[in-house]
């Protein structure tokens, strides 16, 4: 257990220092390629009917999670036969690649820098790298709102949830979670051609994130208290708006963030050329501003630190 704790802490620290260097081989990229190849193959093999596409999505989900979990488990087992120190080094690198604290902060700050320079086109491009919505219609405020929402939502998906899975089952379970999350990101849309084949990946992502999302919200409230934010309002908005999203999980941390910062987030958005009418989250106590992006990033970092402490405590206890 101490080896797993050491790998978790080392991987977390590497992520804070290095982030996700561009051009560096990343297992999640391989998972994404695996999903794309299987999607094309299964679409050819399975009947081109709603039920056939749903079956293809279920087969795809099972195949990807098995491979994504088994390969790192096998590599760790083989490295352990050579040396426990080699296994520690390998698992530390795996933990680093599963986490996304610094990369989330860096990518969102690119949006902030573009906004501060007054370049709307650059800010739209920067935010398009971290959101799934269409960005060509967004003004400055909408770009900022999209970036803050992404930081808030991915505090759970990219930090707290992976840390929790790593604490429970080490790097293999961490990659299991990343596979589930990646399939949802690539296939979990309600528009064709993903509506049916993405059904199982989207629902399984909802299941796997149910507890982590709510834990993330509570940890974010604690982080807000440490940062001197409006915790009372954060709790109020969390209780009121935490289900104001098509996903049962995405609004959990968004609601806390909106309440802590006194903002209104979410609302209607365009996806793949179609307008989706969505409820808002939070109250417009004040107008959103560029500086809310670094504020959300500070909230991200403190929440990540609290999550690491919690997960380390779980490993030490059990």
XYZ file of C-alpha atoms in Angstrom:
318
model
C 0.000 0.000 0.000
C 2.863 2.384 0.748
C 4.235 1.819 -2.745
C 0.861 2.808 -4.236
C 0.728 5.901 -2.037
C 4.241 6.868 -3.074
C 3.381 6.428 -6.768
C 0.235 8.535 -6.333
C 2.066 11.389 -4.601
C 5.009 11.303 -7.028
C 2.677 11.258 -10.033
C 0.668 14.158 -8.609
C 3.839 16.214 -8.089
C 5.117 15.460 -11.596
C 1.783 16.608 -13.002
C 1.976 19.889 -11.071
C 5.522 20.492 -12.336
C 5.334 19.209 -15.907
C 1.695 19.001 -16.903
C 1.082 17.463 -20.310
C 4.039 18.343 -22.585
C 3.010 18.642 -26.230
C 4.504 15.877 -28.335
C 5.113 13.575 -25.370
C 3.550 10.118 -25.927
C 0.337 9.852 -23.931
C -1.655 6.658 -23.242
C -4.967 8.523 -23.471
C -4.130 9.316 -27.103
C -3.745 5.581 -27.692
C -7.057 4.960 -25.946
C -8.652 7.537 -28.247
C -7.194 5.852 -31.348
C -8.434 2.493 -30.102
C -11.935 3.948 -29.685
C -11.872 5.405 -33.222
C -10.714 2.150 -34.818
C -13.294 0.063 -32.960
C -16.050 2.547 -33.740
C -15.373 2.332 -37.477
C -15.123 -1.457 -37.392
C -18.245 -2.002 -35.317
C -20.286 0.381 -37.456
C -19.439 -1.833 -40.427
C -20.152 -5.105 -38.630
C -23.244 -4.294 -36.569
C -26.692 -3.634 -38.075
C -27.247 -0.004 -39.032
C -30.296 0.299 -36.788
C -30.719 2.068 -33.429
C -30.510 -1.224 -31.538
C -27.553 -2.383 -33.634
C -25.683 0.841 -32.939
C -26.444 0.612 -29.220
C -25.073 -2.939 -29.223
C -21.967 -1.693 -31.025
C -21.516 0.951 -28.332
C -21.794 -1.659 -25.580
C -19.238 -3.942 -27.265
C -16.915 -1.007 -27.835
C -17.180 0.059 -24.198
C -16.384 -3.404 -22.873
C -13.440 -3.933 -25.211
C -11.842 -0.547 -24.502
C -12.094 -0.745 -20.712
C -10.710 -4.305 -20.655
C -7.688 -3.379 -22.750
C -7.128 -0.072 -20.956
C -7.115 -1.805 -17.567
C -5.306 -5.028 -18.490
C -2.345 -3.501 -20.329
C -1.121 -1.253 -17.469
C -1.789 -4.055 -14.954
C 0.362 -6.417 -17.017
C 3.145 -3.854 -17.422
C 3.197 -3.162 -13.683
C 3.253 -6.877 -12.877
C 6.172 -7.477 -15.256
C 8.110 -4.481 -13.931
C 7.521 -5.709 -10.373
C 9.173 -8.993 -11.258
C 12.304 -7.043 -12.167
C 12.359 -4.590 -9.264
C 9.867 -2.871 -6.945
C 11.675 0.390 -7.708
C 11.061 -0.075 -11.433
C 7.398 -0.711 -10.721
C 7.271 2.427 -8.544
C 8.828 4.508 -11.305
C 6.467 3.124 -13.928
C 3.345 3.538 -11.797
C 4.386 7.082 -10.872
C 4.585 7.961 -14.569
C 1.211 6.328 -15.142
C -0.362 8.322 -12.300
C 1.098 11.502 -13.769
C -0.430 10.733 -17.167
C -3.835 10.043 -15.642
C -4.020 13.412 -13.858
C -4.656 16.767 -15.521
C -4.237 19.536 -12.946
C -1.552 21.641 -14.624
C -2.738 21.024 -18.180
C -6.262 22.149 -17.264
C -4.851 25.277 -15.670
C -2.474 25.976 -18.579
C -5.099 25.521 -21.298
C -7.642 27.712 -19.509
C -5.020 30.398 -18.890
C -4.354 30.498 -22.631
C -7.964 31.638 -22.952
C -7.361 34.268 -20.275
C -4.204 35.547 -21.993
C -6.017 35.841 -25.330
C -8.906 37.708 -23.702
C -6.513 40.073 -21.951
C -4.827 40.828 -25.274
C -8.198 41.742 -26.783
C -7.969 39.073 -29.487
C -11.465 37.541 -29.634
C -10.569 35.152 -32.459
C -7.601 33.810 -30.487
C -9.687 33.445 -27.334
C -12.380 31.559 -29.273
C -9.730 29.236 -30.678
C -8.148 28.716 -27.266
C -11.451 27.855 -25.601
C -12.372 25.525 -28.486
C -9.444 23.352 -27.362
C -11.086 22.640 -24.009
C -14.845 22.677 -24.677
C -17.137 20.609 -26.877
C -19.500 23.431 -27.866
C -19.278 25.580 -30.997
C -17.259 28.697 -30.212
C -17.576 30.831 -33.344
C -20.595 32.728 -31.938
C -19.155 33.468 -28.478
C -18.409 36.994 -27.272
C -15.811 37.796 -24.588
C -18.156 37.066 -21.685
C -19.325 33.778 -23.217
C -15.737 32.696 -23.842
C -14.855 33.451 -20.234
C -17.947 31.621 -19.003
C -17.074 28.565 -21.102
C -13.548 28.477 -19.687
C -14.744 28.798 -16.074
C -17.356 26.085 -16.619
C -14.715 23.766 -18.052
C -12.349 24.296 -15.136
C -15.194 23.678 -12.683
C -16.487 20.540 -14.415
C -13.066 19.046 -15.077
C -11.974 19.582 -11.488
C -14.025 16.437 -10.982
C -13.357 14.592 -14.264
C -9.685 15.445 -14.571
C -8.532 15.574 -10.951
C -10.728 14.328 -8.110
C -12.267 11.301 -9.834
C -8.934 10.029 -11.234
C -7.297 10.491 -7.821
C -10.083 8.506 -6.195
C -9.800 5.634 -8.691
C -6.005 5.662 -8.332
C -6.324 5.467 -4.561
C -8.719 2.525 -4.791
C -7.006 0.421 -7.455
C -3.738 2.020 -8.505
C -2.831 2.921 -12.084
C -4.855 0.092 -13.719
C -8.094 1.390 -12.192
C -6.989 4.920 -13.012
C -6.706 3.974 -16.688
C -10.065 2.222 -16.448
C -11.549 5.563 -15.427
C -9.710 7.483 -18.162
C -11.019 5.033 -20.761
C -14.591 5.499 -19.516
C -14.188 9.285 -19.514
C -12.541 9.375 -22.949
C -15.298 7.298 -24.523
C -17.887 9.684 -23.145
C -15.936 12.678 -24.494
C -15.681 11.135 -27.968
C -19.035 9.391 -28.296
C -21.389 10.732 -25.634
C -23.429 13.126 -27.765
C -27.180 13.181 -28.345
C -26.883 14.164 -32.018
C -26.358 11.712 -34.900
C -24.148 9.869 -35.632
C -23.368 9.378 -31.916
C -26.852 9.257 -30.392
C -27.122 5.453 -30.334
C -23.540 4.200 -30.367
C -22.672 6.661 -27.604
C -25.553 5.686 -25.310
C -23.729 3.041 -23.245
C -20.466 5.054 -22.992
C -22.415 8.114 -21.818
C -24.488 6.205 -19.261
C -21.480 4.337 -17.882
C -19.625 7.620 -17.490
C -22.604 8.909 -15.483
C -22.435 5.840 -13.232
C -18.678 6.025 -12.660
C -18.769 9.737 -11.874
C -21.827 9.728 -9.613
C -19.916 9.563 -6.305
C -16.741 11.396 -7.442
C -18.751 14.378 -8.725
C -20.502 14.858 -5.404
C -17.291 14.371 -3.463
C -15.634 16.927 -5.747
C -18.372 19.439 -4.966
C -17.830 19.066 -1.222
C -14.063 19.345 -1.600
C -14.525 22.452 -3.749
C -16.649 24.011 -1.027
C -13.839 23.329 1.450
C -11.347 24.830 -0.987
C -13.558 27.901 -1.324
C -13.523 28.305 2.453
C -9.719 28.208 2.456
C -9.643 30.832 -0.312
C -12.075 33.128 1.503
C -14.882 32.730 -1.027
C -18.612 32.895 -0.314
C -19.108 29.360 1.024
C -22.645 30.051 2.225
C -23.712 31.041 -1.270
C -21.718 28.151 -2.744
C -23.681 25.691 -0.599
C -26.984 27.403 -1.454
C -26.415 27.272 -5.203
C -25.090 23.725 -4.953
C -28.276 22.541 -3.274
C -30.492 24.450 -5.704
C -28.759 24.003 -9.083
C -26.634 20.842 -8.824
C -29.016 18.965 -11.147
C -29.428 21.753 -13.734
C -27.712 19.724 -16.436
C -28.527 16.843 -18.763
C -25.813 14.887 -16.974
C -26.502 14.036 -13.330
C -22.895 14.909 -12.506
C -21.633 17.875 -14.510
C -23.526 20.559 -12.597
C -22.295 19.411 -9.178
C -19.002 21.307 -9.260
C -20.301 23.958 -11.667
C -22.980 24.875 -9.137
C -20.445 25.157 -6.322
C -18.104 27.254 -8.466
C -20.932 29.549 -9.581
C -22.070 30.065 -5.987
C -18.593 30.613 -4.572
C -17.777 33.196 -7.236
C -21.204 34.859 -7.473
C -21.652 34.033 -11.156
C -24.300 32.666 -13.482
C -22.914 29.820 -15.579
C -24.276 27.404 -18.220
C -27.371 28.303 -20.259
C -28.026 27.745 -23.970
C -25.123 26.594 -26.133
C -24.477 25.487 -29.702
C -23.173 21.975 -30.412
C -22.397 20.736 -33.933
C -24.497 23.545 -35.404
C -27.555 22.861 -33.236
C -28.750 25.106 -30.409
C -29.244 23.256 -27.114
C -31.461 24.997 -24.591
C -29.966 24.403 -21.155
C -30.851 25.768 -17.719
C -28.576 28.271 -16.063
C -26.541 27.592 -12.931
C -26.056 30.245 -10.258
C -27.212 33.833 -9.862
C -25.736 36.848 -11.698
C -24.595 38.588 -8.532
C -22.013 40.333 -10.697
C -20.888 40.324 -14.326
C -18.350 37.683 -15.273
C -14.857 39.048 -16.009
C -11.596 37.753 -17.432
C -10.087 37.441 -13.964
C -12.622 34.748 -13.085
C -10.551 32.256 -15.082
C -7.474 32.479 -12.810
C -9.838 32.521 -9.798
C -11.335 29.238 -10.993
C -7.820 27.877 -11.462
C -6.908 28.719 -7.879
C -10.042 26.913 -6.773
C -8.957 23.961 -8.922
C -5.505 23.791 -7.323
C -6.725 23.952 -3.740
C -9.416 21.352 -4.463
C -6.750 19.124 -6.018
C -4.569 19.455 -2.913
C -7.446 18.549 -0.619
C -8.269 15.576 -2.836
C -4.715 14.293 -2.615
C -4.804 14.550 1.180
C -8.112 12.672 1.265
C -6.910 9.914 -1.074
C -3.634 9.544 0.815
C -5.629 9.203 4.007
C -7.770 6.466 2.417
C -4.658 4.544 1.392
C -3.153 4.835 4.867
C -6.373 3.723 6.556
C -7.180 0.786 4.303
